[in-house]
Short mmCIF file of C-alpha atoms and ligand atoms in Angstrom, two decimals:
data_model
loop_
_atom_site.label_atom_id
_atom_site.label_comp_id
_atom_site.label_asym_id
_atom_site.label_seq_id
_atom_site.Cartn_x
_atom_site.Cartn_y
_atom_site.Cartn_z
CA UNK A 1 -5.68 -9.23 12.68
CA UNK A 2 -3.68 -10.62 9.83
CA UNK A 3 -4.47 -13.83 8.01
CA UNK A 4 -2.37 -15.79 5.58
CA UNK A 5 -3.57 -16.25 2.03
CA UNK A 6 -2.10 -18.79 -0.33
CA UNK A 7 -2.09 -18.57 -4.12
CA UNK A 8 -0.86 -21.51 -6.17
CA UNK A 9 1.04 -21.71 -9.41
CA UNK A 10 -0.93 -23.11 -12.32
CA UNK A 11 0.68 -24.91 -15.25
CA UNK A 12 4.16 -23.78 -14.31
CA UNK A 13 6.66 -25.28 -16.73
CA UNK A 14 9.41 -27.63 -15.57
CA UNK A 15 12.24 -25.29 -16.44
CA UNK A 16 10.96 -22.49 -14.21
CA UNK A 17 10.15 -24.95 -11.44
CA UNK A 18 13.69 -26.31 -11.54
CA UNK A 19 15.10 -22.76 -11.40
CA UNK A 20 13.09 -21.98 -8.27
CA UNK A 21 14.02 -25.31 -6.65
CA UNK A 22 17.66 -24.47 -7.19
CA UNK A 23 17.34 -20.96 -5.80
CA UNK A 24 15.47 -22.20 -2.71
CA UNK A 25 18.06 -24.89 -2.10
CA UNK A 26 20.93 -22.39 -2.32
CA UNK A 27 19.04 -20.14 0.09
CA UNK A 28 18.58 -23.18 2.33
CA UNK A 29 22.37 -23.30 2.67
CA UNK A 30 22.33 -19.67 3.74
CA UNK A 31 19.69 -20.48 6.37
CA UNK A 32 21.73 -23.41 7.65
CA UNK A 33 24.74 -21.17 8.03
CA UNK A 34 22.75 -18.61 10.03
CA UNK A 35 21.52 -21.37 12.33
CA UNK A 36 25.01 -22.87 12.72
CA UNK A 37 26.71 -19.58 13.51
CA UNK A 38 23.97 -17.68 15.31
CA UNK A 39 21.43 -20.29 16.43
CA UNK A 40 22.80 -20.54 19.97
CA UNK A 41 24.11 -18.20 22.67
CA UNK A 42 26.54 -16.76 20.12
CA UNK A 43 23.60 -15.24 18.24
CA UNK A 44 21.83 -13.63 21.19
CA UNK A 45 21.36 -9.93 20.51
CA UNK A 46 22.86 -10.14 17.00
CA UNK A 47 20.70 -8.42 14.41
CA UNK A 48 20.32 -9.69 10.85
CA UNK A 49 21.93 -6.50 9.58
CA UNK A 50 25.06 -7.24 11.60
CA UNK A 51 25.29 -10.71 10.10
CA UNK A 52 24.80 -9.32 6.60
CA UNK A 53 27.52 -6.74 7.04
CA UNK A 54 29.91 -9.31 8.47
CA UNK A 55 29.33 -11.71 5.59
CA UNK A 56 29.72 -9.00 3.03
CA UNK A 57 33.00 -7.92 4.61
CA UNK A 58 34.61 -11.35 5.08
CA UNK A 59 33.59 -12.61 1.63
CA UNK A 60 31.21 -15.33 2.87
CA UNK A 61 28.41 -13.77 0.82
CA UNK A 62 30.35 -14.14 -2.41
CA UNK A 63 29.94 -17.90 -2.25
CA UNK A 64 26.13 -17.97 -2.00
CA UNK A 65 25.49 -17.87 -5.74
CA UNK A 66 22.22 -15.96 -5.36
CA UNK A 67 21.26 -12.30 -5.68
CA UNK A 68 22.00 -10.04 -2.73
CA UNK A 69 18.37 -9.26 -1.98
CA UNK A 70 17.47 -12.94 -1.88
CA UNK A 71 20.11 -14.00 0.65
CA UNK A 72 19.63 -10.88 2.77
CA UNK A 73 15.91 -11.56 3.10
CA UNK A 74 16.77 -15.15 3.94
CA UNK A 75 19.11 -14.04 6.74
CA UNK A 76 16.35 -11.83 8.12
CA UNK A 77 13.88 -14.72 7.97
CA UNK A 78 16.28 -17.20 9.60
CA UNK A 79 17.06 -14.74 12.42
CA UNK A 80 13.31 -14.38 13.02
CA UNK A 81 13.00 -18.19 13.20
CA UNK A 82 15.87 -18.38 15.68
CA UNK A 83 14.29 -15.63 17.78
CA UNK A 84 10.96 -17.46 17.84
CA UNK A 85 12.75 -20.64 18.86
CA UNK A 86 14.48 -18.76 21.69
CA UNK A 87 11.25 -17.06 22.82
CA UNK A 88 9.59 -20.47 23.20
CA UNK A 89 12.36 -21.44 25.63
CA UNK A 90 11.90 -18.18 27.53
CA UNK A 91 8.29 -19.06 28.33
CA UNK A 92 9.54 -22.12 30.18
CA UNK A 93 12.26 -20.17 31.98
CA UNK A 94 9.68 -17.61 33.15
CA UNK A 95 7.76 -20.39 34.87
CA UNK A 96 11.01 -21.58 36.44
CA UNK A 97 11.70 -18.05 37.76
CA UNK A 98 8.32 -17.96 39.48
CA UNK A 99 9.14 -21.25 41.23
CA UNK A 100 12.70 -20.08 41.92
CA UNK A 101 11.96 -16.93 43.93
CA UNK A 102 9.05 -15.15 45.59
CA UNK A 103 10.96 -11.88 45.89
CA UNK A 104 9.21 -9.37 43.60
CA UNK A 105 12.26 -7.24 42.91
CA UNK A 106 14.40 -10.28 42.06
CA UNK A 107 11.69 -11.71 39.81
CA UNK A 108 11.42 -8.42 38.02
CA UNK A 109 15.16 -8.24 37.52
CA UNK A 110 15.23 -11.76 36.05
CA UNK A 111 12.22 -11.16 33.79
CA UNK A 112 13.80 -7.97 32.47
CA UNK A 113 17.16 -9.63 31.79
CA UNK A 114 15.31 -12.39 29.95
CA UNK A 115 13.23 -10.00 27.93
CA UNK A 116 16.09 -7.79 26.77
CA UNK A 117 18.46 -10.70 26.15
CA UNK A 118 20.97 -9.67 28.83
CA UNK A 119 20.52 -13.05 30.51
CA UNK A 120 23.85 -14.31 29.17
CA UNK A 121 25.54 -12.32 31.96
CA UNK A 122 23.47 -14.00 34.68
CA UNK A 123 24.64 -17.48 35.79
CA UNK A 124 21.20 -18.66 36.96
CA UNK A 125 19.45 -17.53 33.78
CA UNK A 126 22.21 -18.89 31.54
CA UNK A 127 21.85 -22.26 33.18
CA UNK A 128 18.07 -22.18 32.80
CA UNK A 129 18.24 -21.14 29.15
CA UNK A 130 20.76 -23.86 28.34
CA UNK A 131 18.43 -26.38 29.96
CA UNK A 132 15.28 -25.31 28.12
CA UNK A 133 16.65 -24.07 24.82
CA UNK A 134 17.40 -26.90 22.50
CA UNK A 135 19.92 -25.97 19.88
CA UNK A 136 17.89 -25.95 16.71
CA UNK A 137 19.04 -26.36 13.14
CA UNK A 138 17.67 -25.33 9.80
CA UNK A 139 15.21 -27.67 8.14
CA UNK A 140 14.01 -25.28 5.47
CA UNK A 141 15.42 -25.78 1.97
CA UNK A 142 12.38 -25.04 -0.17
CA UNK A 143 11.51 -21.42 0.55
CA UNK A 144 12.21 -18.05 -1.03
CA UNK A 145 11.19 -14.85 0.73
CA UNK A 146 10.50 -11.99 -1.68
CA UNK A 147 10.15 -8.45 -0.41
CA UNK A 148 7.28 -6.35 -1.78
CA UNK A 149 9.52 -4.13 -3.91
CA UNK A 150 11.30 -7.08 -5.52
CA UNK A 151 8.45 -8.60 -7.51
CA UNK A 152 5.67 -7.45 -9.78
CA UNK A 153 2.34 -8.84 -10.86
CA UNK A 154 0.61 -8.60 -14.21
CA UNK A 155 -2.17 -10.17 -16.26
CA UNK A 156 -2.13 -11.24 -19.89
CA UNK A 157 -5.80 -10.46 -20.47
CA UNK A 158 -8.33 -8.15 -18.84
CA UNK A 159 -9.77 -9.89 -15.79
CA UNK A 160 -7.49 -12.89 -16.34
CA UNK A 161 -5.40 -14.75 -13.77
CA UNK A 162 -2.49 -12.96 -12.19
CA UNK A 163 1.14 -13.68 -13.07
CA UNK A 164 3.92 -13.14 -10.63
CA UNK A 165 7.41 -12.12 -11.75
CA UNK A 166 10.11 -12.81 -9.14
CA UNK A 167 13.89 -12.45 -9.36
CA UNK A 168 15.76 -15.52 -10.60
CA UNK A 169 19.37 -16.45 -9.88
CA UNK A 170 20.84 -13.83 -12.19
CA UNK A 171 20.41 -10.11 -12.23
CA UNK A 172 17.56 -8.92 -14.48
CA UNK A 173 16.42 -12.48 -15.06
CA UNK A 174 12.82 -12.82 -13.86
CA UNK A 175 10.89 -16.02 -13.32
CA UNK A 176 7.30 -15.47 -14.40
CA UNK A 177 4.86 -17.67 -12.50
CA UNK A 178 1.24 -18.10 -13.65
CA UNK A 179 -1.12 -18.19 -10.65
CA UNK A 180 -4.50 -19.80 -10.13
CA UNK A 181 -6.23 -16.60 -9.05
CA UNK A 182 -7.31 -13.16 -10.27
CA UNK A 183 -6.34 -11.62 -6.94
CA UNK A 184 -2.84 -10.24 -6.80
CA UNK A 185 -0.71 -11.17 -3.82
CA UNK A 186 0.60 -8.20 -1.80
CA UNK A 187 3.30 -7.42 0.73
CA UNK A 188 6.17 -9.76 1.48
CA UNK A 189 5.79 -13.14 -0.22
CA UNK A 190 6.96 -16.51 0.95
CA UNK A 191 7.30 -18.91 -1.96
CA UNK A 192 7.19 -22.53 -0.82
CA UNK A 193 8.28 -24.94 -3.52
CA UNK A 194 6.79 -28.37 -3.07
CA UNK A 195 4.73 -31.02 -4.79
CA UNK A 196 5.55 -29.79 -8.28
CA UNK A 197 4.06 -26.37 -7.73
CA UNK A 198 4.72 -23.06 -6.01
CA UNK A 199 2.70 -21.94 -3.01
CA UNK A 200 2.68 -18.17 -2.66
CA UNK A 201 2.02 -17.29 0.99
CA UNK A 202 1.20 -13.70 1.91
CA UNK A 203 -0.63 -11.85 4.65
CA UNK A 204 -3.70 -9.67 4.42
CA UNK A 205 -5.77 -7.80 6.96
CA UNK A 206 -8.74 -9.74 8.25
CA UNK A 207 -10.94 -6.65 7.77
CA UNK A 208 -10.29 -6.57 4.05
CA UNK A 209 -11.06 -10.26 3.82
CA UNK A 210 -14.43 -9.94 5.53
CA UNK A 211 -15.60 -7.01 3.46
CA UNK A 212 -14.45 -8.61 0.22
CA UNK A 213 -16.67 -11.57 0.98
CA UNK A 214 -19.71 -9.36 1.44
CA UNK A 215 -21.67 -8.86 -1.78
CA UNK A 216 -22.31 -5.41 -3.20
CA UNK A 217 -25.31 -3.25 -2.22
CA UNK A 218 -28.42 -2.44 -4.24
CA UNK A 219 -28.30 1.29 -4.90
CA UNK A 220 -26.87 3.65 -7.50
CA UNK A 221 -24.20 5.83 -5.96
CA UNK A 222 -22.17 8.65 -7.47
CA UNK A 223 -18.63 9.27 -6.25
CA UNK A 224 -16.35 12.27 -6.47
CA UNK A 225 -12.60 11.99 -6.09
CA UNK A 226 -11.36 14.44 -3.50
CA UNK A 227 -7.95 15.42 -2.25
CA UNK A 228 -8.44 15.15 1.49
CA UNK A 229 -10.34 11.87 1.21
CA UNK A 230 -10.39 8.95 -1.22
CA UNK A 231 -14.01 9.47 -2.26
CA UNK A 232 -17.11 11.46 -1.32
CA UNK A 233 -20.35 9.76 -2.31
CA UNK A 234 -23.70 11.20 -3.41
CA UNK A 235 -25.08 10.67 0.11
CA UNK A 236 -22.52 13.16 1.34
CA UNK A 237 -20.39 10.53 3.04
CA UNK A 238 -16.62 10.76 2.91
CA UNK A 239 -14.54 7.61 2.63
CA UNK A 240 -10.83 7.21 3.39
CA UNK A 241 -10.46 10.54 5.19
CA UNK A 242 -6.86 9.90 6.26
CA UNK A 243 -5.71 10.23 2.63
CA UNK A 244 -5.18 14.00 2.81
CA UNK A 245 -2.92 13.77 5.83
CA UNK A 246 -0.98 10.87 4.28
CA UNK A 247 -0.39 12.91 1.13
CA UNK A 248 0.63 16.10 2.90
CA UNK A 249 3.08 14.50 5.31
CA UNK A 250 4.61 12.38 2.57
CA UNK A 251 4.98 15.34 0.27
CA UNK A 252 6.69 17.39 2.99
CA UNK A 253 8.93 14.47 3.90
CA UNK A 254 9.98 13.94 0.28
CA UNK A 255 10.82 17.59 -0.18
CA UNK A 256 13.06 17.42 2.88
CA UNK A 257 14.77 14.23 1.79
CA UNK A 258 15.28 15.50 -1.76
CA UNK A 259 16.79 18.75 -0.55
CA UNK A 260 19.14 16.82 1.71
CA UNK A 261 20.16 14.48 -1.10
CA UNK A 262 20.76 17.38 -3.49
CA UNK A 263 23.14 18.93 -0.96
CA UNK A 264 25.04 15.67 -0.50
CA UNK A 265 25.22 15.20 -4.24
CA UNK A 266 26.84 18.59 -4.67
CA UNK A 267 29.35 17.80 -1.89
CA UNK A 268 30.20 14.52 -3.63
CA UNK A 269 30.62 16.27 -6.96
CA UNK A 270 32.88 18.91 -5.47
CA UNK A 271 35.00 16.23 -3.77
CA UNK A 272 35.25 14.42 -7.09
CA UNK A 273 36.31 17.61 -8.86
CA UNK A 274 39.07 18.13 -6.31
CA UNK A 275 40.26 14.59 -6.95
CA UNK A 276 38.99 13.17 -3.67
CA UNK A 277 37.31 10.20 -5.33
CA UNK A 278 37.29 8.06 -2.21
CA UNK A 279 35.20 10.61 -0.35
CA UNK A 280 32.84 11.04 -3.31
CA UNK A 281 32.43 7.30 -3.59
CA UNK A 282 31.72 7.03 0.14
CA UNK A 283 28.94 9.60 -0.09
CA UNK A 284 27.45 7.92 -3.14
CA UNK A 285 27.29 4.49 -1.54
CA UNK A 286 26.53 5.41 2.08
CA UNK A 287 24.30 8.45 1.77
CA UNK A 288 22.86 8.42 -1.71
CA UNK A 289 21.84 4.79 -2.07
CA UNK A 290 18.33 3.98 -3.21
CA UNK A 291 17.56 1.05 -0.94
CA UNK A 292 16.19 2.88 2.10
CA UNK A 293 14.33 5.35 -0.05
CA UNK A 294 12.76 2.61 -2.14
CA UNK A 295 11.70 0.72 0.95
CA UNK A 296 10.09 3.80 2.46
CA UNK A 297 8.28 4.57 -0.79
CA UNK A 298 7.02 1.01 -1.05
CA UNK A 299 5.65 1.13 2.49
CA UNK A 300 3.90 4.42 1.79
CA UNK A 301 2.38 3.11 -1.43
CA UNK A 302 1.13 0.02 0.40
CA UNK A 303 -0.50 2.24 3.02
CA UNK A 304 -2.28 4.35 0.38
CA UNK A 305 -3.51 1.23 -1.38
CA UNK A 306 -4.85 -0.09 1.90
CA UNK A 307 -6.76 3.11 2.71
CA UNK A 308 -8.08 3.36 -0.85
CA UNK A 309 -9.29 -0.22 -1.08
CA UNK A 310 -11.00 0.02 2.33
CA UNK A 311 -12.76 3.23 1.24
CA UNK A 312 -13.95 1.70 -2.02
CA UNK A 313 -15.19 -1.38 -0.18
CA UNK A 314 -17.51 0.73 1.99
CA UNK A 315 -18.98 2.40 -1.12
CA UNK A 316 -19.46 -0.87 -2.96
CA UNK A 317 -21.16 -2.27 0.15
CA UNK A 318 -24.19 -0.10 -0.59
CA UNK A 319 -24.01 0.16 -4.37
CA UNK A 320 -24.98 -2.10 -7.25
CA UNK A 321 -23.84 0.60 -9.63
CA UNK A 322 -21.14 3.16 -8.94
CA UNK A 323 -21.04 6.19 -11.17
CA UNK A 324 -17.63 7.84 -11.38
CA UNK A 325 -15.54 10.02 -13.61
CA UNK A 326 -12.85 8.31 -15.64
CA UNK A 327 -9.97 8.93 -13.26
CA UNK A 328 -7.35 7.61 -15.68
CA UNK A 329 -8.33 10.29 -18.19
CA UNK A 330 -7.45 13.21 -15.99
CA UNK A 331 -3.81 12.17 -15.79
CA UNK A 332 -1.52 15.02 -16.55
CA UNK A 333 1.82 14.06 -18.01
CA UNK A 334 4.69 13.60 -15.57
CA UNK A 335 6.60 16.31 -17.34
CA UNK A 336 3.91 18.92 -16.86
CA UNK A 337 3.56 18.08 -13.18
CA UNK A 338 7.29 18.63 -12.91
CA UNK A 339 8.63 19.10 -9.44
CA UNK A 340 5.29 19.58 -7.75
CA UNK A 341 5.56 16.57 -5.44
CA UNK A 342 2.15 17.09 -3.93
CA UNK A 343 0.33 17.02 -7.24
CA UNK A 344 2.40 14.11 -8.51
CA UNK A 345 1.48 12.02 -5.50
CA UNK A 346 -2.18 13.05 -5.75
CA UNK A 347 -2.21 12.01 -9.40
CA UNK A 348 -0.76 8.65 -8.52
CA UNK A 349 -3.44 8.08 -5.86
CA UNK A 350 -6.14 8.79 -8.46
CA UNK A 351 -4.84 5.86 -10.46
CA UNK A 352 -5.02 3.66 -7.39
CA UNK A 353 -8.63 4.74 -6.81
CA UNK A 354 -9.52 3.90 -10.41
CA UNK A 355 -7.90 0.51 -10.00
CA UNK A 356 -9.67 -0.13 -6.68
CA UNK A 357 -13.09 0.78 -8.14
CA UNK A 358 -12.56 -1.74 -10.94
CA UNK A 359 -11.10 -4.49 -8.76
CA UNK A 360 -13.52 -4.28 -5.83
CA UNK A 361 -16.58 -3.95 -8.06
CA UNK A 362 -15.47 -6.92 -10.10
CA UNK A 363 -14.97 -8.98 -6.99
CA UNK A 364 -18.25 -8.07 -5.30
CA UNK A 365 -20.49 -8.03 -8.35
CA UNK A 366 -21.28 -4.33 -8.76
CA UNK A 367 -20.78 -2.27 -11.91
CA UNK A 368 -18.78 0.89 -12.48
CA UNK A 369 -20.17 3.39 -14.94
CA UNK A 370 -17.78 6.08 -16.12
CA UNK A 371 -19.31 9.42 -17.08
CA UNK A 372 -18.28 12.80 -18.41
CA UNK A 373 -17.31 14.86 -15.38
CA UNK A 374 -17.08 18.25 -17.11
CA UNK A 375 -18.44 21.01 -14.83
CA UNK A 376 -19.65 18.51 -12.22
CA UNK A 377 -17.57 20.35 -9.64
CA UNK A 378 -19.17 23.69 -10.51
CA UNK A 379 -22.81 22.92 -11.30
CA UNK A 380 -25.36 23.20 -8.53
CA UNK A 381 -27.03 19.79 -8.08
CA UNK A 382 -30.60 19.38 -9.32
CA UNK A 383 -30.21 22.56 -11.39
CA UNK A 384 -28.06 23.52 -14.35
CA UNK A 385 -26.77 26.67 -12.69
CA UNK A 386 -23.06 27.08 -12.35
CA UNK A 387 -22.29 28.00 -8.77
CA UNK A 388 -19.26 29.76 -7.35
CA UNK A 389 -16.50 27.65 -5.79
CA UNK A 390 -14.92 29.01 -2.62
CA UNK A 391 -12.55 26.52 -1.07
CA UNK A 392 -14.48 23.36 -0.40
CA UNK A 393 -17.86 25.13 -0.69
CA UNK A 394 -20.08 25.68 -3.70
CA UNK A 395 -22.41 28.68 -3.57
CA UNK A 396 -25.66 28.59 -5.54
CA UNK A 397 -26.90 31.97 -6.84
CA UNK A 398 -29.99 31.37 -4.66
CA UNK A 399 -27.84 31.56 -1.55
CA UNK A 400 -27.71 27.86 -0.74
CA UNK A 401 -24.26 26.53 0.17
CA UNK A 402 -23.09 23.07 -0.82
CA UNK A 403 -20.19 20.96 0.30
CA UNK A 404 -18.38 20.90 -3.05
CA UNK A 405 -17.38 17.24 -3.17
CA UNK A 406 -20.88 16.16 -2.17
CA UNK A 407 -22.33 18.34 -4.94
CA UNK A 408 -19.83 16.83 -7.37
CA UNK A 409 -20.84 13.29 -6.44
CA UNK A 410 -24.56 14.07 -6.96
CA UNK A 411 -23.82 15.68 -10.33
CA UNK A 412 -21.74 12.70 -11.39
CA UNK A 413 -24.57 10.36 -10.39
CA UNK A 414 -27.02 12.39 -12.51
CA UNK A 415 -24.70 12.33 -15.51
CA UNK A 416 -25.40 8.60 -15.81
CA UNK A 417 -28.96 9.41 -16.89
CA UNK A 418 -28.26 12.66 -18.74
CA UNK A 419 -29.57 12.27 -22.29
CA UNK A 420 -27.43 15.08 -23.75
CA UNK A 421 -24.04 14.68 -22.11
CA UNK A 422 -22.21 11.49 -23.08
CA UNK A 423 -18.64 10.54 -22.14
CA UNK A 424 -17.52 11.93 -25.50
CA UNK A 425 -19.25 15.30 -25.35
CA UNK A 426 -16.48 17.93 -25.53
CA UNK A 427 -15.88 20.08 -22.46
CA UNK A 428 -17.02 23.32 -24.13
CA UNK A 429 -20.15 21.72 -25.50
CA UNK A 430 -21.08 20.61 -21.95
CA UNK A 431 -20.98 24.22 -20.83
CA UNK A 432 -23.19 25.24 -23.79
CA UNK A 433 -25.71 22.51 -22.95
CA UNK A 434 -25.89 23.62 -19.31
CA UNK A 435 -26.27 27.25 -20.39
CA UNK A 436 -29.05 26.44 -22.89
CA UNK A 437 -30.95 24.55 -20.22
CA UNK A 438 -30.69 27.41 -17.74
CA UNK A 439 -31.86 29.87 -20.38
CA UNK A 440 -34.85 27.70 -21.27
CA UNK A 441 -35.71 27.33 -17.59
CA UNK A 442 -35.50 31.07 -17.04
CA UNK A 443 -37.65 31.95 -20.01
CA UNK A 444 -40.46 29.94 -18.43
CA UNK A 445 -40.23 31.93 -15.21
CA UNK A 446 -42.34 35.06 -14.78
CA UNK A 447 -39.60 37.16 -13.17
CA UNK A 448 -36.75 37.15 -15.66
CA UNK A 449 -34.23 39.46 -14.04
CA UNK A 450 -33.58 37.44 -10.88
CA UNK A 451 -30.66 35.22 -11.84
CA UNK A 452 -31.63 32.01 -10.07
CA UNK A 453 -33.54 33.93 -7.49
CA UNK A 454 -35.77 32.69 -4.75
CA UNK A 455 -37.27 30.11 -7.12
CA UNK A 456 -34.23 27.79 -6.87
CA UNK A 457 -34.92 25.08 -4.39
CA UNK A 458 -31.61 23.25 -4.62
CA UNK A 459 -31.05 23.71 -0.89
CA UNK A 460 -34.24 21.84 -0.06
CA UNK A 461 -33.26 19.07 -2.41
CA UNK A 462 -30.00 18.64 -0.53
CA UNK A 463 -31.79 18.13 2.71
CA UNK A 464 -34.16 15.69 1.08
CA UNK A 465 -31.30 13.75 -0.49
CA UNK A 466 -29.54 13.59 2.84
CA UNK A 467 -32.70 12.40 4.60
CA UNK A 468 -33.22 9.71 1.98
CA UNK A 469 -29.91 8.07 2.55
CA UNK A 470 -29.96 4.58 3.95
CA UNK A 471 -27.74 4.92 6.99
ZN1 ZN B 501 -30.03 27.11 -5.42
#
């Protein structure tokens, strides 16, 4: 279920307030026009896109005095209001149909015509709808709907209140609104301007709300960032397992789309070279626009954020301290990642995980401790042996087999109390330290030629660690 959250502006200056009042009032005129032209039978079955295209073509849009995105979102919103208004009337007509006939087939026909808005062709239904559907008009002159890819949020200080930057009346002119909260609004925003301040309405999932109200747990948990899931913890639990599939399908999809766009681009360039500029221009505007692509990308990013935050919530639920590697450090430069879509997306999701660990911990009162993760994916837990990675398995010289991400999470947890390896210990030095420890260990053993031999009991420790877990 979705619930509406409201953030409020705090100490917004008069100039910005006046700017937003003006924008909302100009958008109110757009709403009124939608209601006037499409609020009755004339608007039945007309989609917001159709209205937009019509208004762009006949020049109506030129008179709005607001940015294209703003009035287009307003048209969409007004059409949704009109639809809701019409649906309310339909509920009454349905009751009338039940009184009107007892014939099942006839009832079904009428219900279907009502549902799919083909009732205008039926005299009985038209009469009923006219009777129950009061012609509404727009009463909203103080709202601005802002799509998720049209605004950004930022803070001026670490952990400080969030600021919201939304488009103003001119291109590239942003209105920066200070909010009264440290939680950033997400998704589509509805700004309601009233009482000298801005209300920022947005929707969140009820599930996220509930878990964000729960306090953190009591344990120390290590986490390892995987590819096929958001995190694996030191109990061996995987969180956010749909991540891998989301990444793979998105990566494949982007490759397809990019290949298609490259082909169109070359067609456009060839047309241009031959002097067919009209054709080139048509391809550029109709097939190579960024709008659809940006919208798709934004939806995908929102989905990843959702999965990631949910996963981090379940870890924080049992942890007072989360030990993790510094995920922002492992960023490879964009240039080096080059065209490898898959790796680029994976890198981006790492950043989201880092952000979620910080944000959720801060909110629920747990701490994040960042440690040096060198060799944590190769060392066998509870020992200093380096194992052999094969796929998602880690093989200890003693023969025990570990799930690699689980092993990594345990190692990361232990790094928090490692006296020799600090976050600043160089990578090579970490290997030396591990080697020295193994050598020391071996020199104490009677049988020196067995590498880790039958004396390693890492396998037993796994089982014990798994038995000890709370769930
Ligand atoms: Zn072992």
